């Protein structure tokens, strides 16, 4: 049986990884000191992997875009930003931030083959029961020469400990949002991308420790807008991909 976990902002208890959690947390998305705070930091780090568009009408497809937290970080880069997500309440907010919303599944996006110059899949693969299908879909959407950028959680004991047993007790991650059985083995991900024509490079990432501790302290003291004062923790590279990692790679022509 699946275990359930309650978050403070929730009025009901849902199974782990139940997408209805995002409806219950709809007011949290854009709060810089809310439970999705870390997604803001990760979006900035993901966007840093996306180069400026090299042609007019370039398209960035954001699989599992949520409320469009990537949007401000890619806004000046010259892409039309299309976001695909299961959760309508999140898509409404993404649209308000300039993302063209598409309600759909990351494993079957209603978009044409090769339409995308960039596909972003940030913090979504570990929420998809068939993550291999989402990877196949991401690669299908990429034009030859197009870029895949993603970040996700590795599938091992340490990752489950850090992301679920510790992370979900911190105010930066909603409790019960992850089902650790869905975490994505880094080697399997590289192999799956290769099968679909994308040679993926990986690097581990983590929040900068001093920044994170300072942020947690300010938040615990109740400082309003703790992360909006320019002191939000940065996501920095780390040697190990054992927990949180980024991947990027170009689709072969
Ligand atoms: C942790 S949030 C990440 C959102 C966004 N990528 C970000 O980094 O801010 C996961 C998002 O994936 C969406 N999601 C989960 N499973 C999905 C699926 N099979 N297809 C499309 N979206 C999905 C959820 O609705 C949620 O918005």
PDB file of C-alpha atoms and ligand atoms in Angstrom:
ATOM      1  CA  UNK A   1       0.000   0.000   0.000  1.00  0.00           C
ATOM      2  CA  UNK A   2       1.216   3.526  -0.745  1.00  0.00           C
ATOM      3  CA  UNK A   3       2.017   5.701   2.207  1.00  0.00           C
ATOM      4  CA  UNK A   4       0.364   9.062   2.485  1.00  0.00           C
ATOM      5  CA  UNK A   5       1.910  12.272   3.755  1.00  0.00           C
ATOM      6  CA  UNK A   6       0.289  15.484   4.796  1.00  0.00           C
ATOM      7  CA  UNK A   7       1.648  18.950   4.077  1.00  0.00           C
ATOM      8  CA  UNK A   8       0.791  21.892   6.300  1.00  0.00           C
ATOM      9  CA  UNK A   9      -0.990  23.811   3.561  1.00  0.00           C
ATOM     10  CA  UNK A  10      -3.173  20.889   2.606  1.00  0.00           C
ATOM     11  CA  UNK A  11      -6.713  20.237   3.689  1.00  0.00           C
ATOM     12  CA  UNK A  12      -6.664  16.598   2.517  1.00  0.00           C
ATOM     13  CA  UNK A  13      -4.165  13.764   2.577  1.00  0.00           C
ATOM     14  CA  UNK A  14      -3.235  12.375  -0.821  1.00  0.00           C
ATOM     15  CA  UNK A  15      -1.000   9.482  -1.849  1.00  0.00           C
ATOM     16  CA  UNK A  16       2.605  10.254  -2.637  1.00  0.00           C
ATOM     17  CA  UNK A  17       3.101  11.859  -6.048  1.00  0.00           C
ATOM     18  CA  UNK A  18      -0.639  12.299  -6.586  1.00  0.00           C
ATOM     19  CA  UNK A  19      -0.863  15.188  -9.109  1.00  0.00           C
ATOM     20  CA  UNK A  20      -3.826  16.649  -7.210  1.00  0.00           C
ATOM     21  CA  UNK A  21      -1.255  17.840  -4.681  1.00  0.00           C
ATOM     22  CA  UNK A  22      -0.336  20.576  -7.167  1.00  0.00           C
ATOM     23  CA  UNK A  23      -3.921  21.835  -7.122  1.00  0.00           C
ATOM     24  CA  UNK A  24      -3.861  21.955  -3.342  1.00  0.00           C
ATOM     25  CA  UNK A  25      -0.573  23.867  -3.459  1.00  0.00           C
ATOM     26  CA  UNK A  26      -1.601  26.235  -6.235  1.00  0.00           C
ATOM     27  CA  UNK A  27      -0.933  29.365  -4.172  1.00  0.00           C
ATOM     28  CA  UNK A  28       2.597  28.227  -3.383  1.00  0.00           C
ATOM     29  CA  UNK A  29       4.131  28.203  -6.873  1.00  0.00           C
ATOM     30  CA  UNK A  30       5.223  31.803  -7.150  1.00  0.00           C
ATOM     31  CA  UNK A  31       5.928  32.474  -3.458  1.00  0.00           C
ATOM     32  CA  UNK A  32       9.717  32.809  -3.284  1.00  0.00           C
ATOM     33  CA  UNK A  33       9.694  31.519   0.298  1.00  0.00           C
ATOM     34  CA  UNK A  34       6.978  28.936  -0.285  1.00  0.00           C
ATOM     35  CA  UNK A  35       7.258  25.158  -0.493  1.00  0.00           C
ATOM     36  CA  UNK A  36       8.268  25.328  -4.163  1.00  0.00           C
ATOM     37  CA  UNK A  37      11.170  27.703  -3.425  1.00  0.00           C
ATOM     38  CA  UNK A  38      13.795  25.223  -4.525  1.00  0.00           C
ATOM     39  CA  UNK A  39      12.098  24.872  -7.910  1.00  0.00           C
ATOM     40  CA  UNK A  40      12.827  28.577  -8.478  1.00  0.00           C
ATOM     41  CA  UNK A  41      16.520  28.058  -7.743  1.00  0.00           C
ATOM     42  CA  UNK A  42      16.643  24.990  -9.999  1.00  0.00           C
ATOM     43  CA  UNK A  43      14.844  26.800 -12.824  1.00  0.00           C
ATOM     44  CA  UNK A  44      17.528  29.483 -12.810  1.00  0.00           C
ATOM     45  CA  UNK A  45      20.255  26.829 -12.966  1.00  0.00           C
ATOM     46  CA  UNK A  46      18.455  24.965 -15.773  1.00  0.00           C
ATOM     47  CA  UNK A  47      17.996  28.150 -17.786  1.00  0.00           C
ATOM     48  CA  UNK A  48      21.735  28.776 -17.584  1.00  0.00           C
ATOM     49  CA  UNK A  49      22.154  25.660 -19.789  1.00  0.00           C
ATOM     50  CA  UNK A  50      19.919  27.141 -22.499  1.00  0.00           C
ATOM     51  CA  UNK A  51      21.758  29.319 -25.052  1.00  0.00           C
ATOM     52  CA  UNK A  52      20.079  32.237 -26.815  1.00  0.00           C
ATOM     53  CA  UNK A  53      17.941  31.124 -29.767  1.00  0.00           C
ATOM     54  CA  UNK A  54      19.889  30.909 -33.019  1.00  0.00           C
ATOM     55  CA  UNK A  55      16.949  31.526 -35.351  1.00  0.00           C
ATOM     56  CA  UNK A  56      13.657  33.442 -35.429  1.00  0.00           C
ATOM     57  CA  UNK A  57      10.571  31.550 -34.169  1.00  0.00           C
ATOM     58  CA  UNK A  58      12.677  29.154 -32.109  1.00  0.00           C
ATOM     59  CA  UNK A  59      10.559  27.012 -29.785  1.00  0.00           C
ATOM     60  CA  UNK A  60      11.291  25.866 -26.248  1.00  0.00           C
ATOM     61  CA  UNK A  61       9.007  23.068 -25.042  1.00  0.00           C
ATOM     62  CA  UNK A  62       8.871  22.829 -21.261  1.00  0.00           C
ATOM     63  CA  UNK A  63       7.639  19.344 -20.314  1.00  0.00           C
ATOM     64  CA  UNK A  64       5.949  19.341 -16.903  1.00  0.00           C
ATOM     65  CA  UNK A  65       6.247  23.135 -16.831  1.00  0.00           C
ATOM     66  CA  UNK A  66       4.159  23.554 -13.678  1.00  0.00           C
ATOM     67  CA  UNK A  67       3.418  27.240 -13.121  1.00  0.00           C
ATOM     68  CA  UNK A  68       6.119  28.314 -15.566  1.00  0.00           C
ATOM     69  CA  UNK A  69       8.923  29.056 -13.105  1.00  0.00           C
ATOM     70  CA  UNK A  70      11.438  28.712 -15.951  1.00  0.00           C
ATOM     71  CA  UNK A  71       9.824  31.590 -17.852  1.00  0.00           C
ATOM     72  CA  UNK A  72      11.570  34.617 -16.297  1.00  0.00           C
ATOM     73  CA  UNK A  73      14.957  32.932 -16.703  1.00  0.00           C
ATOM     74  CA  UNK A  74      14.590  32.223 -20.436  1.00  0.00           C
ATOM     75  CA  UNK A  75      12.513  35.285 -21.261  1.00  0.00           C
ATOM     76  CA  UNK A  76      15.314  37.243 -22.921  1.00  0.00           C
ATOM     77  CA  UNK A  77      16.662  34.341 -24.974  1.00  0.00           C
ATOM     78  CA  UNK A  78      14.371  34.593 -27.979  1.00  0.00           C
ATOM     79  CA  UNK A  79      12.239  31.446 -27.676  1.00  0.00           C
ATOM     80  CA  UNK A  80       8.519  30.954 -27.812  1.00  0.00           C
ATOM     81  CA  UNK A  81       7.912  29.082 -24.581  1.00  0.00           C
ATOM     82  CA  UNK A  82       5.330  26.287 -24.722  1.00  0.00           C
ATOM     83  CA  UNK A  83       4.569  24.411 -21.510  1.00  0.00           C
ATOM     84  CA  UNK A  84       3.004  20.944 -21.289  1.00  0.00           C
ATOM     85  CA  UNK A  85       1.550  19.853 -17.971  1.00  0.00           C
ATOM     86  CA  UNK A  86      -1.134  17.609 -16.492  1.00  0.00           C
ATOM     87  CA  UNK A  87      -2.209  20.229 -13.957  1.00  0.00           C
ATOM     88  CA  UNK A  88      -4.563  22.886 -15.275  1.00  0.00           C
ATOM     89  CA  UNK A  89      -4.303  25.111 -12.198  1.00  0.00           C
ATOM     90  CA  UNK A  90      -0.524  25.320 -12.654  1.00  0.00           C
ATOM     91  CA  UNK A  91      -0.858  25.946 -16.398  1.00  0.00           C
ATOM     92  CA  UNK A  92      -3.123  28.932 -15.737  1.00  0.00           C
ATOM     93  CA  UNK A  93      -0.289  30.530 -13.782  1.00  0.00           C
ATOM     94  CA  UNK A  94       2.259  29.565 -16.432  1.00  0.00           C
ATOM     95  CA  UNK A  95       0.103  31.326 -19.027  1.00  0.00           C
ATOM     96  CA  UNK A  96       0.066  34.453 -16.863  1.00  0.00           C
ATOM     97  CA  UNK A  97       3.871  34.388 -17.056  1.00  0.00           C
ATOM     98  CA  UNK A  98       4.025  34.241 -20.833  1.00  0.00           C
ATOM     99  CA  UNK A  99       4.038  30.474 -21.372  1.00  0.00           C
ATOM    100  CA  UNK A 100       1.731  29.033 -24.034  1.00  0.00           C
ATOM    101  CA  UNK A 101      -0.106  26.343 -22.049  1.00  0.00           C
ATOM    102  CA  UNK A 102      -0.788  22.827 -23.341  1.00  0.00           C
ATOM    103  CA  UNK A 103      -2.727  20.525 -21.067  1.00  0.00           C
ATOM    104  CA  UNK A 104      -1.297  17.078 -21.665  1.00  0.00           C
ATOM    105  CA  UNK A 105       0.911  14.248 -20.552  1.00  0.00           C
ATOM    106  CA  UNK A 106       4.675  14.439 -20.909  1.00  0.00           C
ATOM    107  CA  UNK A 107       4.552  10.906 -22.312  1.00  0.00           C
ATOM    108  CA  UNK A 108       2.188  11.913 -25.133  1.00  0.00           C
ATOM    109  CA  UNK A 109       2.530  15.615 -25.845  1.00  0.00           C
ATOM    110  CA  UNK A 110       0.167  16.870 -28.559  1.00  0.00           C
ATOM    111  CA  UNK A 111       3.002  18.534 -30.468  1.00  0.00           C
ATOM    112  CA  UNK A 112       4.674  17.725 -33.793  1.00  0.00           C
ATOM    113  CA  UNK A 113       7.832  15.661 -34.262  1.00  0.00           C
ATOM    114  CA  UNK A 114      10.960  17.814 -34.324  1.00  0.00           C
ATOM    115  CA  UNK A 115       9.131  21.030 -33.439  1.00  0.00           C
ATOM    116  CA  UNK A 116      11.428  22.089 -30.601  1.00  0.00           C
ATOM    117  CA  UNK A 117      14.796  23.815 -30.601  1.00  0.00           C
ATOM    118  CA  UNK A 118      14.996  23.148 -26.867  1.00  0.00           C
ATOM    119  CA  UNK A 119      13.131  20.675 -24.671  1.00  0.00           C
ATOM    120  CA  UNK A 120      13.326  21.311 -20.933  1.00  0.00           C
ATOM    121  CA  UNK A 121      12.258  18.630 -18.467  1.00  0.00           C
ATOM    122  CA  UNK A 122      12.886  20.105 -15.046  1.00  0.00           C
ATOM    123  CA  UNK A 123      11.988  18.115 -11.956  1.00  0.00           C
ATOM    124  CA  UNK A 124       9.385  16.114 -13.827  1.00  0.00           C
ATOM    125  CA  UNK A 125      10.854  12.736 -14.822  1.00  0.00           C
ATOM    126  CA  UNK A 126      10.836  11.592 -11.188  1.00  0.00           C
ATOM    127  CA  UNK A 127       7.077  12.208 -11.119  1.00  0.00           C
ATOM    128  CA  UNK A 128       6.228  10.173 -14.224  1.00  0.00           C
ATOM    129  CA  UNK A 129       5.549   6.459 -13.698  1.00  0.00           C
ATOM    130  CA  UNK A 130       6.889   5.721 -17.203  1.00  0.00           C
ATOM    131  CA  UNK A 131       9.847   8.102 -17.259  1.00  0.00           C
ATOM    132  CA  UNK A 132      11.310   6.268 -20.277  1.00  0.00           C
ATOM    133  CA  UNK A 133       8.249   7.241 -22.301  1.00  0.00           C
ATOM    134  CA  UNK A 134       8.713  10.882 -21.267  1.00  0.00           C
ATOM    135  CA  UNK A 135      12.344  10.723 -22.411  1.00  0.00           C
ATOM    136  CA  UNK A 136      11.295   9.209 -25.742  1.00  0.00           C
ATOM    137  CA  UNK A 137       8.743  11.991 -26.099  1.00  0.00           C
ATOM    138  CA  UNK A 138      11.273  14.718 -25.274  1.00  0.00           C
ATOM    139  CA  UNK A 139      13.622  13.347 -27.952  1.00  0.00           C
ATOM    140  CA  UNK A 140      10.782  13.004 -30.458  1.00  0.00           C
ATOM    141  CA  UNK A 141       9.932  16.689 -30.020  1.00  0.00           C
ATOM    142  CA  UNK A 142      13.526  17.841 -30.575  1.00  0.00           C
ATOM    143  CA  UNK A 143      14.627  18.881 -34.027  1.00  0.00           C
ATOM    144  CA  UNK A 144      18.004  17.473 -35.132  1.00  0.00           C
ATOM    145  CA  UNK A 145      20.574  19.708 -33.434  1.00  0.00           C
ATOM    146  CA  UNK A 146      18.042  20.636 -30.750  1.00  0.00           C
ATOM    147  CA  UNK A 147      19.004  20.681 -27.087  1.00  0.00           C
ATOM    148  CA  UNK A 148      17.572  18.627 -24.223  1.00  0.00           C
ATOM    149  CA  UNK A 149      18.043  20.045 -20.709  1.00  0.00           C
ATOM    150  CA  UNK A 150      16.749  18.335 -17.620  1.00  0.00           C
ATOM    151  CA  UNK A 151      17.197  17.826 -13.932  1.00  0.00           C
ATOM    152  CA  UNK A 152      15.938  15.015 -11.762  1.00  0.00           C
ATOM    153  CA  UNK A 153      16.642  12.795  -8.748  1.00  0.00           C
ATOM    154  CA  UNK A 154      18.812   9.701  -8.883  1.00  0.00           C
ATOM    155  CA  UNK A 155      17.504   6.315  -7.829  1.00  0.00           C
ATOM    156  CA  UNK A 156      19.445   5.109  -4.799  1.00  0.00           C
ATOM    157  CA  UNK A 157      19.395   5.050  -0.996  1.00  0.00           C
ATOM    158  CA  UNK A 158      21.223   8.370  -0.573  1.00  0.00           C
ATOM    159  CA  UNK A 159      18.862  10.183  -2.902  1.00  0.00           C
ATOM    160  CA  UNK A 160      15.810   8.815  -1.095  1.00  0.00           C
ATOM    161  CA  UNK A 161      17.345   9.827   2.236  1.00  0.00           C
ATOM    162  CA  UNK A 162      18.220  13.366   1.136  1.00  0.00           C
ATOM    163  CA  UNK A 163      15.255  14.181  -1.100  1.00  0.00           C
ATOM    164  CA  UNK A 164      12.472  12.454   0.801  1.00  0.00           C
ATOM    165  CA  UNK A 165      13.394  11.723   4.395  1.00  0.00           C
ATOM    166  CA  UNK A 166      15.338  14.975   4.914  1.00  0.00           C
ATOM    167  CA  UNK A 167      14.195  17.233   2.059  1.00  0.00           C
ATOM    168  CA  UNK A 168      10.494  16.788   2.650  1.00  0.00           C
ATOM    169  CA  UNK A 169      10.978  17.849   6.285  1.00  0.00           C
ATOM    170  CA  UNK A 170      12.418  21.187   5.140  1.00  0.00           C
ATOM    171  CA  UNK A 171      10.179  24.061   4.076  1.00  0.00           C
ATOM    172  CA  UNK A 172      11.578  23.981   0.522  1.00  0.00           C
ATOM    173  CA  UNK A 173       9.938  20.734  -0.584  1.00  0.00           C
ATOM    174  CA  UNK A 174       6.263  19.764  -0.177  1.00  0.00           C
ATOM    175  CA  UNK A 175       5.764  16.736   2.009  1.00  0.00           C
ATOM    176  CA  UNK A 176       4.574  13.706   0.041  1.00  0.00           C
ATOM    177  CA  UNK A 177       5.335  15.226  -3.369  1.00  0.00           C
ATOM    178  CA  UNK A 178       7.797  12.449  -4.294  1.00  0.00           C
ATOM    179  CA  UNK A 179       7.312   8.753  -4.744  1.00  0.00           C
ATOM    180  CA  UNK A 180      10.885   7.486  -4.402  1.00  0.00           C
ATOM    181  CA  UNK A 181      10.011   4.402  -6.434  1.00  0.00           C
ATOM    182  CA  UNK A 182       9.905   6.689  -9.474  1.00  0.00           C
ATOM    183  CA  UNK A 183      13.386   8.177  -9.062  1.00  0.00           C
ATOM    184  CA  UNK A 184      15.514   8.025 -12.196  1.00  0.00           C
ATOM    185  CA  UNK A 185      18.716   6.017 -12.339  1.00  0.00           C
ATOM    186  CA  UNK A 186      21.301   8.272 -13.979  1.00  0.00           C
ATOM    187  CA  UNK A 187      22.941   5.528 -16.041  1.00  0.00           C
ATOM    188  CA  UNK A 188      19.606   4.252 -17.290  1.00  0.00           C
ATOM    189  CA  UNK A 189      18.666   7.807 -18.258  1.00  0.00           C
ATOM    190  CA  UNK A 190      21.863   8.282 -20.270  1.00  0.00           C
ATOM    191  CA  UNK A 191      21.237   4.943 -22.014  1.00  0.00           C
ATOM    192  CA  UNK A 192      17.622   5.825 -22.784  1.00  0.00           C
ATOM    193  CA  UNK A 193      18.567   9.214 -24.231  1.00  0.00           C
ATOM    194  CA  UNK A 194      21.259   7.551 -26.367  1.00  0.00           C
ATOM    195  CA  UNK A 195      18.635   5.140 -27.740  1.00  0.00           C
ATOM    196  CA  UNK A 196      16.724   8.210 -28.939  1.00  0.00           C
ATOM    197  CA  UNK A 197      19.682  10.031 -30.466  1.00  0.00           C
ATOM    198  CA  UNK A 198      20.719  12.294 -27.591  1.00  0.00           C
ATOM    199  CA  UNK A 199      24.144  11.924 -25.946  1.00  0.00           C
ATOM    200  CA  UNK A 200      23.446  13.195 -22.465  1.00  0.00           C
ATOM    201  CA  UNK A 201      26.123  14.753 -20.265  1.00  0.00           C
ATOM    202  CA  UNK A 202      25.472  14.808 -16.548  1.00  0.00           C
ATOM    203  CA  UNK A 203      26.611  16.740 -13.530  1.00  0.00           C
ATOM    204  CA  UNK A 204      25.484  16.677  -9.938  1.00  0.00           C
ATOM    205  CA  UNK A 205      24.011  19.842  -8.485  1.00  0.00           C
ATOM    206  CA  UNK A 206      23.009  21.017  -5.020  1.00  0.00           C
ATOM    207  CA  UNK A 207      22.014  24.219  -3.277  1.00  0.00           C
ATOM    208  CA  UNK A 208      24.982  26.215  -2.015  1.00  0.00           C
ATOM    209  CA  UNK A 209      25.180  25.324   1.690  1.00  0.00           C
ATOM    210  CA  UNK A 210      25.705  28.793   3.201  1.00  0.00           C
ATOM    211  CA  UNK A 211      22.981  30.275   1.043  1.00  0.00           C
ATOM    212  CA  UNK A 212      20.584  27.487   1.975  1.00  0.00           C
ATOM    213  CA  UNK A 213      21.275  27.777   5.697  1.00  0.00           C
ATOM    214  CA  UNK A 214      20.866  31.551   5.563  1.00  0.00           C
ATOM    215  CA  UNK A 215      17.624  31.193   3.645  1.00  0.00           C
ATOM    216  CA  UNK A 216      16.271  28.618   6.114  1.00  0.00           C
ATOM    217  CA  UNK A 217      17.242  30.864   9.028  1.00  0.00           C
ATOM    218  CA  UNK A 218      15.600  33.945   7.542  1.00  0.00           C
ATOM    219  CA  UNK A 219      12.506  31.929   6.764  1.00  0.00           C
ATOM    220  CA  UNK A 220      12.370  30.459  10.268  1.00  0.00           C
ATOM    221  CA  UNK A 221      12.581  34.001  11.641  1.00  0.00           C
ATOM    222  CA  UNK A 222       9.639  34.853   9.452  1.00  0.00           C
ATOM    223  CA  UNK A 223      11.449  37.296   7.189  1.00  0.00           C
ATOM    224  CA  UNK A 224       8.903  38.141   4.515  1.00  0.00           C
ATOM    225  CA  UNK A 225      10.034  37.341   0.990  1.00  0.00           C
ATOM    226  CA  UNK A 226      13.178  35.645   2.233  1.00  0.00           C
ATOM    227  CA  UNK A 227      14.278  34.691  -1.272  1.00  0.00           C
ATOM    228  CA  UNK A 228      13.115  37.759  -3.098  1.00  0.00           C
ATOM    229  CA  UNK A 229      15.772  40.031  -1.659  1.00  0.00           C
ATOM    230  CA  UNK A 230      18.454  38.724  -4.017  1.00  0.00           C
ATOM    231  CA  UNK A 231      19.845  36.260  -1.476  1.00  0.00           C
ATOM    232  CA  UNK A 232      18.141  33.110  -2.722  1.00  0.00           C
ATOM    233  CA  UNK A 233      20.496  30.108  -2.565  1.00  0.00           C
ATOM    234  CA  UNK A 234      22.329  29.373  -5.779  1.00  0.00           C
ATOM    235  CA  UNK A 235      22.385  25.894  -7.284  1.00  0.00           C
ATOM    236  CA  UNK A 236      26.013  24.878  -7.762  1.00  0.00           C
ATOM    237  CA  UNK A 237      27.699  21.911  -9.451  1.00  0.00           C
ATOM    238  CA  UNK A 238      28.856  19.078  -7.247  1.00  0.00           C
ATOM    239  CA  UNK A 239      31.084  16.131  -8.051  1.00  0.00           C
ATOM    240  CA  UNK A 240      28.538  13.431  -7.391  1.00  0.00           C
ATOM    241  CA  UNK A 241      25.374  12.785  -9.371  1.00  0.00           C
ATOM    242  CA  UNK A 242      24.140  10.538  -6.549  1.00  0.00           C
ATOM    243  CA  UNK A 243      21.224  12.768  -5.536  1.00  0.00           C
ATOM    244  CA  UNK A 244      20.173  15.683  -7.721  1.00  0.00           C
ATOM    245  CA  UNK A 245      21.612  15.992 -11.209  1.00  0.00           C
ATOM    246  CA  UNK A 246      21.322  17.976 -14.407  1.00  0.00           C
ATOM    247  CA  UNK A 247      21.583  16.535 -17.901  1.00  0.00           C
ATOM    248  CA  UNK A 248      22.022  18.168 -21.282  1.00  0.00           C
ATOM    249  CA  UNK A 249      22.613  16.901 -24.771  1.00  0.00           C
ATOM    250  CA  UNK A 250      22.020  17.633 -28.444  1.00  0.00           C
ATOM    251  CA  UNK A 251      19.890  15.434 -30.703  1.00  0.00           C
ATOM    252  CA  UNK A 252      21.866  13.952 -33.563  1.00  0.00           C
ATOM    253  CA  UNK A 253      21.053  15.200 -37.023  1.00  0.00           C
TER     254      UNK A 253
HETATM  255  C1  LIG B   1       7.916  19.257  -9.319  1.00  0.00           C
HETATM  256  S1  LIG B   1       6.874  20.029 -10.473  1.00  0.00           S
HETATM  257  C2  LIG B   1       8.068  20.810 -11.565  1.00  0.00           C
HETATM  258  C3  LIG B   1       7.449  21.929 -12.339  1.00  0.00           C
HETATM  259  C4  LIG B   1       8.412  22.721 -13.226  1.00  0.00           C
HETATM  260  N1  LIG B   1       9.097  21.897 -14.197  1.00  0.00           N
HETATM  261  C5  LIG B   1       9.401  23.453 -12.378  1.00  0.00           C
HETATM  262  O1  LIG B   1      10.559  23.024 -12.315  1.00  0.00           O
HETATM  263  O2  LIG B   1       9.013  24.444 -11.749  1.00  0.00           O
HETATM  264  C6  LIG B   1       6.317  18.655 -11.444  1.00  0.00           C
HETATM  265  C7  LIG B   1       5.290  19.077 -12.484  1.00  0.00           C
HETATM  266  O3  LIG B   1       5.144  17.976 -13.378  1.00  0.00           O
HETATM  267  C8  LIG B   1       3.783  17.833 -13.677  1.00  0.00           C
HETATM  268  N2  LIG B   1       3.591  16.439 -14.096  1.00  0.00           N
HETATM  269  C9  LIG B   1       3.700  15.320 -13.363  1.00  0.00           C
HETATM  270  N3  LIG B   1       3.498  14.232 -14.121  1.00  0.00           N
HETATM  271  C10 LIG B   1       3.283  14.689 -15.379  1.00  0.00           C
HETATM  272  C11 LIG B   1       3.037  14.052 -16.632  1.00  0.00           C
HETATM  273  N4  LIG B   1       2.953  12.720 -16.743  1.00  0.00           N
HETATM  274  N5  LIG B   1       2.850  14.830 -17.703  1.00  0.00           N
HETATM  275  C12 LIG B   1       2.918  16.195 -17.611  1.00  0.00           C
HETATM  276  N6  LIG B   1       3.149  16.839 -16.460  1.00  0.00           N
HETATM  277  C13 LIG B   1       3.337  16.100 -15.361  1.00  0.00           C
HETATM  278  C14 LIG B   1       3.046  18.239 -12.425  1.00  0.00           C
HETATM  279  O4  LIG B   1       1.720  18.609 -12.705  1.00  0.00           O
HETATM  280  C15 LIG B   1       3.911  19.401 -11.949  1.00  0.00           C
HETATM  281  O5  LIG B   1       3.468  20.606 -12.483  1.00  0.00           O
END
